[in-house]
Amino acid sequence: VAGSRNLTRHMFLWGLSAVFLFAFASLYVQIPGLYGNEGILPARYQMRFTGKTLLELLRDSPTLLWLGPRLGLNTQQGMELICLLGVLLSFGAMVMNPLRDSLVFFCLWALYLSVYQVGQVFLYFQWDSLLLEVGFLTVLVAPLNLLRQTPSRHHDAITFWLIRWLLFRLMFASGVVKLTSRCPTWWGLTALTYHYETQCIPTPLAWYAHQLPVWFQKLSVVATFIIEIPAPFLLFSPIRSLRLGAFYLQVLLQILIILTGNYNFFNLLTIILCFSLLDDDHINFWLGYRKKMKCRSMKSALSWTAFLIALTVYVFVAYWATVYFGLEINWEKKSLSSKTEFTYYQFNGFLKTVIASSIWLGLLSLFWEVVTTMLRCASVQGIFWKLLSIAQWAIFASAAATMFAISLVPYTYIEYESSSSIWPSVRKAYGTVERYQLVNSYGLFRRMTGVGGRPEVVIEGSMDKNSWTEIEFMYKPGNLSSPPPFVAPHQPRLDWQMWFAALGPHSRSPWFYSLVHRLLQGKRDVIALIQLEESRYPFGKQPPAFIRAHLYKYCSHPQQWWRRQFVEEFFPAVYLGDPVLDSLLSQHGLKDKVQMRERPETLVPRVLRLIREHVRTLSGPLVLWSLFSTAVAICLVKGLFSMPPRDSKCEPSPTEPKSRKTEDTAPPGAQGDKLQKDSESPHRPAEGDGGKNSQRSPRKQK
């Protein structure tokens, strides 16, 4: 059974604050080129003021950008203000514990939802939806500092269960869709022989991972299936060691992905979700503090029983993997062979049973957390504190049951029959809140793209239509001798969409027409998305007269980073005012519209313009890591100043009975403040005595 979660909540909220900082700062530096009035997809086209009231506008499209005109801001300035507020709040939450409050996280969720509503194709990624869902659940996890006199937080078990359920849905669905898609590379266990060179923006380590032997790549696919399909069920295990094992498996997978691929803040966010599997005792174990047990014999018996059960589970999973993936060791070749030993129809039948079982497992797990929390609330001493604890329990139990019910709708999308059996009332409730991104469906890497080489669109410009010069991007592959960079947690969203555009004809990516149009116009904000240094952009002094795009196949090369082969023309040569280009722009509503009359610049727009001028020449990764490093430095300085003296004693001396009594009889609010302050010190456990009193409420400590 897990112990207290004071330190766990502290780590979770701090980590999520950092992720929000990365998300808002990364988007802020790209707003002018993506959504500005002269950007690729101007956000003002999404804001249609039709004479409706403000409440009606917020109901139809929940975004705070509707308030922009009241502040004298256009849509671009409104997005910049929202992102800057998000950076400020998340930075403050990282460095100040009181700001890790449910109201602050509600504001962060509302701010990100506001830009998401007008983000269009550049914000339609699963990690953006995941951040919104996690952000809303964090409103329930974070404390409400208006109630600082609350003696305990028994409902932490319920709110952290919601985070655990989200982690289960994310990982299980990501594993299942790889097989339900019938992708031959996943079924043949060869997906990773293509993945490292064909993913959107690989890291330099991906080149080395691509050189690993095929048998190891196939074994890695088997390990991925094990971590994503059976291992998530261990998240609900009543045995603590199994939950910790699931924690380390999931974190290991995310770290390996971080090392070989630039997936912005997604993997960091997934690791933060894994914190819901921890408790303060395990974190104190990391810090070198161990909890003293009074009854060692009972602890030993329980530990051995849990160890045997956990060992049995791991042996069963290993046997299951050996049988269903045909694992055999070849001692002569020093390799391990593997192949899929089940069919799609067998897996589909297995999936129908598992989906129903997982829903019942989740329901029983939630019921257990609700009942045990109710019993702990009922044992609180004092009528007022007992009633307050029970009231909190009722509120959070109802919220958890509601979130669990509506999450079943997107969760069952992975299996048709299970989805069709969801109650109509639950579907209706999901439809009501769908626009707020409270719950979402997931399923990453459904099909492996780029088999036989990664498709890559290369844009070229010319002044005379005879000699053409390639336009190289900062992050995506282009130059054959240039290594792929480390850019995470920054997400260059134009580079990502260029990768998606290469997977099909240009007609499936209409935003590409606007990109070509802006490059022909020489718009600096759009050019900054491609090359921040003017010297590396070949048409910095004068825009090209013609632009075209070719499709290449890029492959990893043993001697250099890339080699490529021409495939076909992706987009024909066009010029500014070309009837073909104008027709495509008009067809998709991307033709430049009449500029709105500029209003006199007030204080807020002037401040936004000054901030933009200072940030304009900085790259996205530099901005993100500068903010993060500053926040970490402030936290370290605060930790150093809060360190106890070297000669301080953990136990009071016999000559200090009065101070001990004063500490023990402190009011519940003061006790909570002391615990919160102690949890901030990197050299002391949350309870100040090695976690010895972690299971006792402030009333019981008297």
XYZ file of C-alpha atoms in Angstrom:
702
model
C 0.000 0.000 0.000
C 1.360 3.405 -0.923
C 2.191 5.862 1.833
C 1.813 9.627 1.856
C 2.209 11.589 -1.373
C 3.440 15.012 -0.259
C 6.771 14.741 -2.063
C 5.151 12.936 -4.986
C 2.670 15.761 -5.467
C 5.506 18.260 -5.121
C 7.501 16.551 -7.906
C 4.463 16.114 -10.144
C 3.386 19.750 -9.920
C 6.926 21.068 -10.390
C 7.464 18.848 -13.424
C 4.172 19.843 -15.011
C 5.006 23.502 -14.433
C 8.227 22.952 -16.389
C 6.321 21.279 -19.236
C 3.883 24.190 -19.435
C 6.871 26.537 -19.512
C 8.352 24.625 -22.452
C 5.013 24.503 -24.298
C 4.172 28.205 -23.979
C 7.710 29.469 -24.652
C 8.157 27.197 -27.680
C 4.896 28.384 -29.193
C 5.575 32.045 -28.397
C 8.737 32.276 -30.507
C 6.848 30.867 -33.520
C 3.620 32.893 -33.339
C 4.536 35.652 -35.849
C 5.561 33.201 -38.576
C 2.761 30.689 -37.985
C -0.209 32.811 -36.882
C 0.745 36.439 -37.411
C -1.118 38.758 -39.728
C 1.515 37.948 -42.371
C 2.146 34.375 -41.214
C 1.377 31.036 -42.830
C -2.058 30.560 -41.234
C -3.163 33.922 -39.779
C -5.115 33.219 -36.597
C -7.378 36.214 -37.175
C -9.129 34.233 -39.900
C -10.407 31.917 -37.136
C -11.918 34.762 -35.117
C -15.257 35.647 -36.648
C -17.096 38.321 -34.707
C -20.686 37.734 -35.800
C -22.491 39.997 -33.367
C -22.956 37.282 -30.744
C -22.538 38.007 -27.076
C -19.273 37.159 -25.340
C -20.805 34.161 -23.586
C -22.093 32.787 -26.886
C -18.676 33.227 -28.480
C -16.977 31.446 -25.566
C -19.520 28.633 -25.781
C -18.940 28.092 -29.503
C -15.148 28.489 -29.355
C -13.706 28.573 -25.809
C -10.755 30.938 -26.196
C -9.743 34.048 -24.282
C -8.797 35.682 -27.584
C -12.357 36.999 -27.759
C -11.276 39.492 -25.066
C -8.463 40.862 -27.258
C -10.376 43.762 -28.868
C -11.430 44.956 -25.398
C -7.717 45.340 -24.578
C -6.869 46.947 -27.899
C -5.133 43.802 -29.191
C -5.359 42.050 -32.513
C -5.361 38.241 -32.663
C -1.588 37.889 -33.000
C -0.972 40.182 -30.037
C -3.611 38.302 -28.055
C -1.823 35.003 -28.677
C 1.491 36.531 -27.652
C -0.029 37.905 -24.450
C -1.561 34.521 -23.616
C 1.754 32.713 -24.165
C 3.665 35.256 -22.092
C 1.146 34.910 -19.260
C 1.536 31.144 -19.507
C 5.338 31.462 -19.334
C 5.087 33.813 -16.352
C 2.670 31.593 -14.409
C 4.528 28.358 -15.119
C 7.897 29.969 -14.282
C 6.441 31.276 -11.030
C 5.018 27.843 -10.200
C 8.471 26.328 -10.687
C 10.227 28.709 -8.289
C 7.464 29.368 -5.716
C 5.627 26.561 -3.982
C 2.474 28.620 -3.160
C 1.910 29.134 -6.891
C 1.568 25.377 -7.449
C -2.081 25.913 -6.766
C -5.185 24.493 -8.410
C -6.271 27.984 -9.505
C -2.909 28.593 -11.200
C -3.100 25.292 -13.068
C -6.665 26.065 -14.090
C -5.375 29.311 -15.594
C -2.577 27.451 -17.407
C -5.100 24.988 -18.825
C -7.432 27.801 -19.935
C -4.564 29.721 -21.554
C -3.306 26.734 -23.525
C -6.847 25.830 -24.554
C -7.252 29.392 -25.850
C -4.321 29.123 -28.286
C -5.241 25.531 -29.134
C -8.623 26.682 -30.456
C -6.990 28.791 -33.182
C -3.840 26.672 -33.624
C -5.229 24.786 -36.627
C -2.972 22.129 -38.159
C 0.170 23.297 -36.336
C -1.358 22.472 -32.935
C -3.213 19.285 -33.860
C -0.779 16.912 -32.183
C -1.605 14.276 -29.603
C 0.793 15.794 -27.062
C -1.076 19.100 -27.210
C -4.311 17.274 -26.385
C -2.485 15.277 -23.710
C -1.140 18.446 -22.088
C -4.657 19.880 -21.940
C -6.045 16.713 -20.354
C -3.218 16.512 -17.820
C -3.572 20.218 -17.093
C -7.248 19.853 -16.273
C -6.664 16.809 -14.040
C -3.934 18.742 -12.239
C -6.580 21.198 -11.088
C -7.842 18.298 -8.950
C -4.353 17.142 -7.904
C -2.942 20.537 -6.891
C -3.807 21.976 -3.474
C -6.124 24.920 -3.085
C -4.017 27.266 -1.002
C -7.099 29.157 0.129
C -7.690 26.148 2.410
C -4.240 25.994 3.979
C -5.709 24.955 7.313
C -6.809 21.603 5.878
C -5.255 18.973 8.195
C -4.717 16.293 5.548
C -5.200 15.406 1.887
C -6.663 11.947 1.969
C -8.161 12.494 -1.492
C -4.682 12.508 -3.073
C -5.144 8.778 -3.669
C -8.244 9.500 -5.771
C -6.812 12.364 -7.815
C -3.559 10.533 -8.491
C -5.609 7.550 -9.613
C -7.021 9.724 -12.415
C -3.455 10.480 -13.543
C -2.685 6.759 -13.434
C -5.782 5.951 -15.499
C -4.706 8.507 -18.101
C -1.225 6.955 -18.231
C -2.798 3.534 -18.723
C -4.990 4.750 -21.598
C -2.057 6.499 -23.264
C 0.348 3.566 -23.150
C -2.121 0.734 -23.742
C -3.739 2.445 -26.723
C -0.321 3.282 -28.204
C 0.611 -0.388 -28.089
C -2.709 -1.736 -29.361
C -3.019 0.533 -32.414
C 0.317 -0.696 -33.738
C -1.263 -4.122 -34.221
C -4.837 -3.129 -35.095
C -3.485 -0.970 -37.947
C -2.175 -4.164 -39.625
C 1.077 -2.375 -40.389
C 3.395 -5.081 -41.799
C 6.465 -3.598 -40.098
C 4.927 -3.863 -36.629
C 3.601 -7.358 -37.292
C 6.955 -8.389 -38.780
C 8.801 -6.798 -35.808
C 10.919 -4.746 -38.233
C 9.481 -1.300 -37.452
C 12.566 -0.033 -35.651
C 14.797 -0.900 -38.605
C 13.034 2.033 -40.327
C 11.980 4.234 -37.412
C 15.293 5.799 -36.423
C 15.968 7.287 -39.863
C 12.360 8.031 -40.873
C 11.031 9.786 -37.743
C 10.338 13.487 -38.031
C 13.454 15.015 -36.481
C 15.935 12.350 -35.358
C 18.787 13.032 -32.962
C 22.460 12.225 -33.702
C 22.097 9.111 -31.529
C 19.367 7.860 -33.869
C 22.018 7.409 -36.585
C 23.944 5.048 -34.305
C 20.774 3.243 -33.204
C 19.962 2.631 -36.867
C 23.243 0.726 -37.254
C 22.315 -1.874 -34.600
C 21.824 -5.478 -35.841
C 18.393 -6.507 -37.091
C 17.880 -9.143 -34.390
C 18.347 -6.458 -31.728
C 15.898 -4.119 -33.502
C 13.275 -6.883 -33.599
C 13.850 -7.665 -29.941
C 13.384 -3.955 -29.196
C 9.987 -4.071 -30.907
C 9.012 -7.038 -28.722
C 10.114 -5.084 -25.639
C 8.037 -2.118 -26.807
C 4.944 -4.307 -27.111
C 5.532 -5.717 -23.622
C 5.962 -2.271 -22.064
C 2.931 -0.821 -23.848
C 0.378 -3.670 -23.719
C 0.684 -5.941 -20.632
C 2.858 -3.698 -18.422
C 0.251 -0.880 -18.096
C -2.034 -3.293 -16.240
C 0.537 -3.318 -13.439
C -0.316 0.337 -12.792
C -3.395 -0.852 -10.867
C -1.647 -3.608 -8.941
C -2.232 -3.596 -5.175
C 1.392 -4.732 -4.783
C 3.708 -1.755 -4.512
C 6.718 -3.502 -6.055
C 4.755 -4.255 -9.238
C 3.717 -0.616 -9.552
C 7.317 0.473 -9.089
C 8.414 -2.048 -11.705
C 5.861 -0.584 -14.133
C 7.187 2.891 -13.291
C 10.763 2.014 -14.216
C 9.699 0.215 -17.402
C 7.703 3.201 -18.640
C 10.417 5.696 -17.716
C 13.056 3.571 -19.448
C 11.035 3.571 -22.676
C 10.558 7.347 -22.561
C 14.251 8.013 -21.907
C 15.260 5.865 -24.878
C 12.808 7.789 -27.074
C 14.216 11.109 -25.815
C 17.755 10.016 -26.719
C 16.854 8.987 -30.270
C 14.066 11.392 -31.274
C 13.027 15.037 -30.832
C 9.461 14.708 -29.570
C 9.384 18.076 -27.784
C 7.783 17.867 -24.323
C 5.781 14.684 -24.942
C 8.166 12.186 -23.334
C 8.849 14.490 -20.389
C 5.110 14.787 -19.838
C 4.727 11.006 -19.937
C 7.470 10.608 -17.319
C 5.663 13.119 -15.124
C 2.497 11.024 -15.420
C 4.531 8.083 -14.113
C 5.079 9.985 -10.855
C 1.523 8.961 -9.931
C 2.918 5.468 -9.265
C 5.318 6.679 -6.555
C 4.942 7.539 -2.897
C 7.059 9.533 -0.481
C 8.773 6.447 0.915
C 10.279 5.601 -2.466
C 11.370 9.189 -3.083
C 13.003 9.238 0.348
C 14.746 6.033 -0.689
C 16.180 7.928 -3.693
C 17.369 10.649 -1.302
C 19.006 8.115 1.007
C 16.420 8.112 3.780
C 14.817 4.881 4.888
C 11.645 4.480 6.871
C 12.036 2.714 10.203
C 9.604 -0.159 10.721
C 8.568 -1.105 14.224
C 7.510 -4.668 13.362
C 10.330 -6.118 11.277
C 8.894 -9.640 11.272
C 5.620 -8.465 9.765
C 7.505 -6.372 7.219
C 9.685 -9.337 6.283
C 6.705 -11.641 5.769
C 4.856 -9.106 3.641
C 7.980 -8.307 1.629
C 8.641 -11.951 0.817
C 5.016 -12.519 -0.152
C 5.028 -9.465 -2.421
C 8.378 -10.538 -3.879
C 7.088 -14.006 -4.755
C 3.923 -12.608 -6.340
C 5.923 -10.046 -8.343
C 8.383 -12.731 -9.459
C 5.482 -14.913 -10.585
C 4.028 -12.043 -12.626
C 7.367 -11.286 -14.303
C 7.933 -14.960 -15.104
C 4.455 -15.166 -16.630
C 5.086 -12.066 -18.785
C 8.432 -13.503 -19.925
C 6.787 -16.826 -20.770
C 3.965 -15.023 -22.605
C 6.509 -13.026 -24.654
C 8.531 -16.168 -25.441
C 5.482 -18.081 -26.673
C 3.685 -15.362 -28.629
C 6.806 -13.800 -30.151
C 8.744 -16.999 -30.754
C 11.877 -15.942 -28.906
C 14.779 -18.337 -29.535
C 18.473 -17.885 -28.770
C 20.921 -18.753 -31.543
C 24.161 -19.520 -29.707
C 26.193 -19.978 -32.873
C 25.320 -16.560 -34.344
C 25.070 -14.972 -30.884
C 21.663 -13.530 -31.688
C 18.052 -13.891 -30.664
C 15.373 -14.626 -33.257
C 11.761 -13.492 -32.884
C 8.557 -13.571 -34.892
C 4.865 -12.976 -34.307
C 3.159 -16.257 -33.448
C -0.443 -14.997 -33.478
C -2.776 -13.684 -36.172
C -4.683 -10.440 -36.479
C -7.990 -12.194 -35.817
C -6.620 -13.847 -32.690
C -5.377 -10.493 -31.440
C -8.708 -8.847 -32.244
C -10.548 -11.478 -30.197
C -8.061 -10.999 -27.374
C -8.569 -7.231 -27.570
C -12.362 -7.488 -27.162
C -11.897 -9.394 -23.925
C -9.100 -7.185 -22.633
C -10.925 -3.902 -23.268
C -13.921 -5.042 -21.230
C -11.643 -6.449 -18.528
C -9.611 -3.244 -18.352
C -12.761 -1.183 -17.842
C -13.855 -3.413 -14.968
C -10.327 -3.384 -13.575
C -10.292 0.406 -13.676
C -13.713 0.567 -12.034
C -12.693 -1.800 -9.227
C -9.413 0.064 -8.721
C -11.233 3.387 -8.482
C -13.801 1.866 -6.108
C -10.972 0.608 -3.884
C -9.338 4.035 -3.752
C -12.668 5.717 -2.991
C -13.570 3.280 -0.192
C -10.139 3.311 1.476
C -10.070 7.113 1.301
C -13.521 7.281 2.885
C -12.334 5.082 5.758
C -9.314 7.301 6.321
C -11.523 10.388 6.317
C -13.885 8.783 8.823
C -10.971 8.119 11.188
C -9.948 11.783 11.393
C -10.300 13.132 14.927
C -12.399 16.190 15.580
C -15.901 16.752 14.244
C -14.987 19.784 12.117
C -11.956 18.146 10.478
C -13.858 14.916 9.954
C -16.741 16.697 8.224
C -14.311 18.714 6.116
C -12.416 15.568 5.072
C -15.624 13.736 4.198
C -16.825 16.731 2.159
C -13.544 16.763 0.238
C -13.834 13.017 -0.283
C -17.350 13.359 -1.703
C -16.337 16.136 -4.109
C -13.244 14.434 -5.475
C -14.842 10.983 -5.596
C -17.687 12.398 -7.694
C -15.246 14.214 -9.966
C -13.165 11.045 -10.424
C -16.218 8.934 -11.233
C -17.383 11.510 -13.789
C -13.987 11.786 -15.479
C -13.652 7.998 -15.579
C -17.082 7.603 -17.183
C -16.594 10.127 -19.979
C -13.041 8.865 -20.650
C -14.482 5.495 -21.650
C -15.814 7.001 -24.887
C -12.428 7.926 -26.453
C -10.712 4.982 -24.774
C -12.951 2.416 -26.513
C -12.310 3.915 -29.959
C -9.589 1.288 -30.352
C -12.211 -1.503 -30.448
C -15.515 -1.041 -32.297
C -17.792 -3.399 -30.332
C -16.676 -2.015 -26.981
C -17.221 1.522 -28.247
C -20.746 0.776 -29.422
C -21.725 -0.608 -25.997
C -21.069 2.650 -24.118
C -24.232 4.083 -22.589
C -25.859 6.901 -24.641
C -25.943 9.186 -21.594
C -22.153 8.840 -21.230
C -21.703 9.596 -24.926
C -23.864 12.669 -24.568
C -21.817 13.886 -21.604
C -18.615 13.346 -23.592
C -20.019 15.313 -26.530
C -20.818 18.188 -24.194
C -17.232 18.551 -22.941
C -15.383 17.427 -26.072
C -14.536 20.971 -27.141
C -12.646 21.531 -23.877
C -10.224 18.621 -24.493
C -10.903 17.136 -21.042
C -10.476 13.557 -22.297
C -8.978 12.375 -25.573
C -8.112 9.278 -27.562
C -4.485 8.321 -28.106
C -2.457 5.971 -30.261
C 1.043 6.962 -31.331
C 3.042 5.466 -34.214
C 0.043 3.645 -35.622
C 1.841 2.888 -38.893
C 5.524 3.049 -39.729
C 6.161 5.539 -42.537
C 9.155 5.900 -44.811
C 9.785 2.224 -45.515
C 12.710 2.242 -47.940
C 13.791 5.781 -47.042
C 12.278 8.887 -45.504
C 10.408 11.153 -47.937
C 11.610 14.722 -47.671
C 10.350 17.879 -49.385
C 13.151 20.224 -50.473
C 12.138 23.787 -51.386
C 14.201 25.584 -54.015
C 14.261 29.203 -55.110
C 15.485 30.923 -58.269
C 15.799 34.400 -59.702
C 15.750 33.358 -63.371
C 14.096 29.895 -63.361
C 17.334 28.360 -64.637
C 19.669 28.120 -61.638
C 17.982 26.870 -58.456
C 19.185 27.165 -54.851
C 17.964 24.917 -52.061
C 16.394 26.534 -48.993
C 17.722 24.627 -45.988
C 15.721 24.371 -42.752
C 17.305 24.712 -39.313
C 16.105 21.406 -37.909
C 14.692 18.934 -40.426
C 17.089 16.908 -42.630
C 18.250 18.688 -45.756
C 22.021 19.051 -45.987
C 23.512 15.585 -46.558
C 26.581 16.258 -44.398
C 24.736 17.995 -41.563
C 23.967 15.918 -38.441
C 20.427 16.030 -37.037
C 20.219 18.347 -34.007
C 18.933 18.026 -30.451
C 16.009 20.470 -30.261
C 13.638 18.957 -27.675
C 11.707 20.146 -25.720
C 11.274 22.823 -28.387
C 8.992 21.794 -31.247
C 9.669 23.508 -34.596
C 6.117 23.075 -35.812
C 6.767 24.046 -39.429
C 9.496 21.384 -39.678
C 7.062 18.830 -38.277
C 4.388 19.712 -40.831
C 6.947 19.526 -43.641
C 7.498 15.902 -42.588
C 3.761 15.196 -42.783
C 3.509 17.008 -46.124
C 6.103 14.647 -47.632
C 3.886 11.633 -46.868
C 1.356 12.561 -49.563
C 0.606 14.984 -52.412
C 0.660 18.717 -51.779
C -3.131 18.837 -52.029
C -3.295 17.189 -48.588
C -1.282 20.071 -47.081
C -2.952 23.295 -48.237
C -0.945 25.344 -45.730
C 2.060 24.649 -48.010
C 0.608 27.056 -50.606
C 0.624 29.838 -48.038
C 4.225 29.006 -47.107
C 5.297 29.327 -50.753
C 3.361 32.578 -51.061
C 5.029 34.100 -47.976
C 8.499 33.100 -49.180
C 7.838 34.744 -52.528
C 6.774 37.865 -50.626
C 9.917 37.686 -48.463
C 8.085 37.842 -45.127
C 10.737 37.922 -42.402
C 8.611 36.228 -39.733
C 8.056 33.181 -41.940
C 11.701 33.096 -43.026
C 12.691 33.065 -39.324
C 10.902 29.717 -38.981
C 13.224 28.289 -41.640
C 16.503 30.068 -40.897
C 17.061 32.452 -38.015
C 20.491 33.531 -39.257
C 20.106 35.740 -42.308
C 23.476 34.622 -43.683
C 22.222 31.025 -44.002
C 19.111 31.995 -45.955
C 20.101 32.333 -49.625
C 17.474 34.968 -50.439
C 17.901 37.249 -47.452
C 18.555 40.385 -49.508
C 15.915 39.818 -52.160
C 13.009 37.316 -52.273
C 13.224 34.633 -54.959
C 11.285 35.252 -58.164
C 10.338 31.588 -58.473
C 9.862 28.752 -55.978
C 9.403 25.036 -56.509
C 9.635 21.885 -54.377
C 11.080 18.436 -55.091
C 10.495 15.161 -53.272
C 13.542 13.093 -52.281
C 14.140 9.823 -50.476
C 16.648 10.252 -47.649
C 18.500 7.257 -46.196
C 21.137 6.866 -43.516
C 24.666 6.644 -44.936
C 27.549 4.711 -43.292
C 30.201 7.350 -44.116
C 28.118 10.511 -43.780
C 24.801 11.371 -42.218
C 22.515 11.118 -45.250
C 22.265 10.113 -48.878
C 19.284 10.918 -51.051
C 17.591 10.054 -54.328
C 15.260 12.234 -56.396
C 11.696 10.882 -56.571
C 9.463 13.434 -58.275
C 8.402 17.043 -58.429
C 6.349 17.859 -55.333
C 5.173 21.366 -56.302
C 5.700 23.114 -59.652
C 7.581 26.361 -60.072
C 5.377 29.379 -59.321
C 5.895 33.102 -59.037
C 4.218 35.925 -57.186
C 0.886 36.536 -58.894
C 0.894 33.125 -60.610
C -2.728 32.217 -61.514
C -2.182 28.623 -60.337
C -0.936 29.737 -56.924
C -3.644 32.396 -56.560
C -6.309 29.837 -57.391
C -5.014 27.412 -54.752
C -4.857 30.168 -52.143
C -8.393 31.289 -52.889
C -9.710 27.740 -52.907
C -8.507 27.132 -49.344
C -9.289 30.577 -47.949
C -5.644 31.606 -47.698
C -5.761 34.618 -49.977
C -4.650 37.819 -48.265
C -7.659 39.698 -46.994
C -8.094 43.387 -46.393
C -5.945 44.411 -43.458
C -7.824 45.619 -40.426
C -7.360 49.266 -39.593
C -4.666 49.576 -36.967
C -5.656 51.193 -33.716
C -3.462 53.638 -31.787
C -0.848 51.643 -29.874
C -1.663 51.459 -26.181
C 0.490 50.287 -23.291
C -0.076 46.533 -23.642
C 0.679 46.341 -27.406
C 3.758 48.508 -26.859
C 5.092 46.160 -24.170
C 4.398 43.130 -26.372
C 6.290 44.737 -29.254
C 9.321 45.492 -27.047
C 9.443 41.905 -25.757
C 9.169 40.566 -29.289
C 12.057 42.746 -30.464
C 14.310 41.323 -27.733
C 13.342 37.707 -28.448
C 13.265 37.889 -32.245
C 16.933 36.990 -32.746
C 16.938 34.084 -30.253
C 16.343 30.478 -31.249
C 13.616 28.394 -29.689
C 15.916 25.956 -27.814
C 17.956 28.878 -26.432
C 14.835 30.615 -25.081
C 13.501 27.422 -23.502
C 16.718 26.327 -21.847
C 17.484 29.842 -20.628
C 14.132 30.037 -18.836
C 14.435 26.517 -17.468
C 18.025 26.998 -16.269
C 17.076 30.236 -14.532
C 14.186 28.561 -12.731
C 16.372 25.637 -11.649
C 19.087 28.019 -10.432
C 16.560 29.923 -8.321
C 15.265 26.658 -6.850
C 18.813 25.544 -6.006
C 19.610 28.843 -4.314
C 16.424 28.604 -2.275
C 17.327 25.041 -1.344
C 20.807 26.073 -0.199
C 19.434 28.833 2.015
C 16.880 26.442 3.542
C 19.529 23.813 4.444
C 19.699 22.997 8.166
C 22.963 23.686 10.018
C 25.479 20.859 10.024
C 25.385 20.550 13.823
C 21.572 20.448 14.039
C 20.125 17.355 15.675
C 17.267 15.333 14.276
C 16.068 14.444 17.777
C 15.443 17.041 20.505
C 17.708 16.957 23.530
C 16.293 16.070 26.958
C 16.710 19.683 28.029
C 14.273 20.919 25.367
C 10.890 19.508 26.372
C 9.087 22.798 25.920
C 10.133 23.289 22.309
C 9.174 19.715 21.516
C 5.791 20.189 23.078
C 5.257 23.420 21.234
C 6.035 21.708 17.921
C 3.797 18.746 18.639
C 0.839 20.910 19.636
C 1.050 23.268 16.687
C -2.250 23.783 14.842
C -2.904 21.652 11.771
C -2.259 24.538 9.410
C 1.153 25.191 10.924
C 1.999 21.519 10.730
C 1.044 21.544 7.038
C 3.236 24.573 6.401
C 6.158 22.901 8.164
C 5.776 19.722 6.123
C 5.521 21.731 2.941
C 8.661 23.704 3.812
C 10.591 20.559 4.689
C 9.638 18.926 1.401
C 11.391 21.750 -0.458
C 14.782 20.956 1.061
C 16.875 18.627 -1.150
C 18.679 17.261 1.926
C 15.709 16.351 4.147
C 12.687 14.068 3.773
C 9.196 15.505 3.700
C 8.470 14.786 7.359
C 11.818 16.003 8.697
C 12.558 12.693 10.483
C 13.149 10.232 7.707
C 9.454 9.785 6.992
C 8.840 8.315 10.453
C 5.541 10.125 10.876
C 4.436 9.974 7.244
C 1.469 7.766 8.074
C 0.205 9.905 10.975
C -2.177 12.821 10.673
C -1.305 16.064 12.488
C -3.931 15.269 15.123
C -2.397 11.874 15.859
C 1.040 13.431 16.298
C -0.086 15.217 19.434
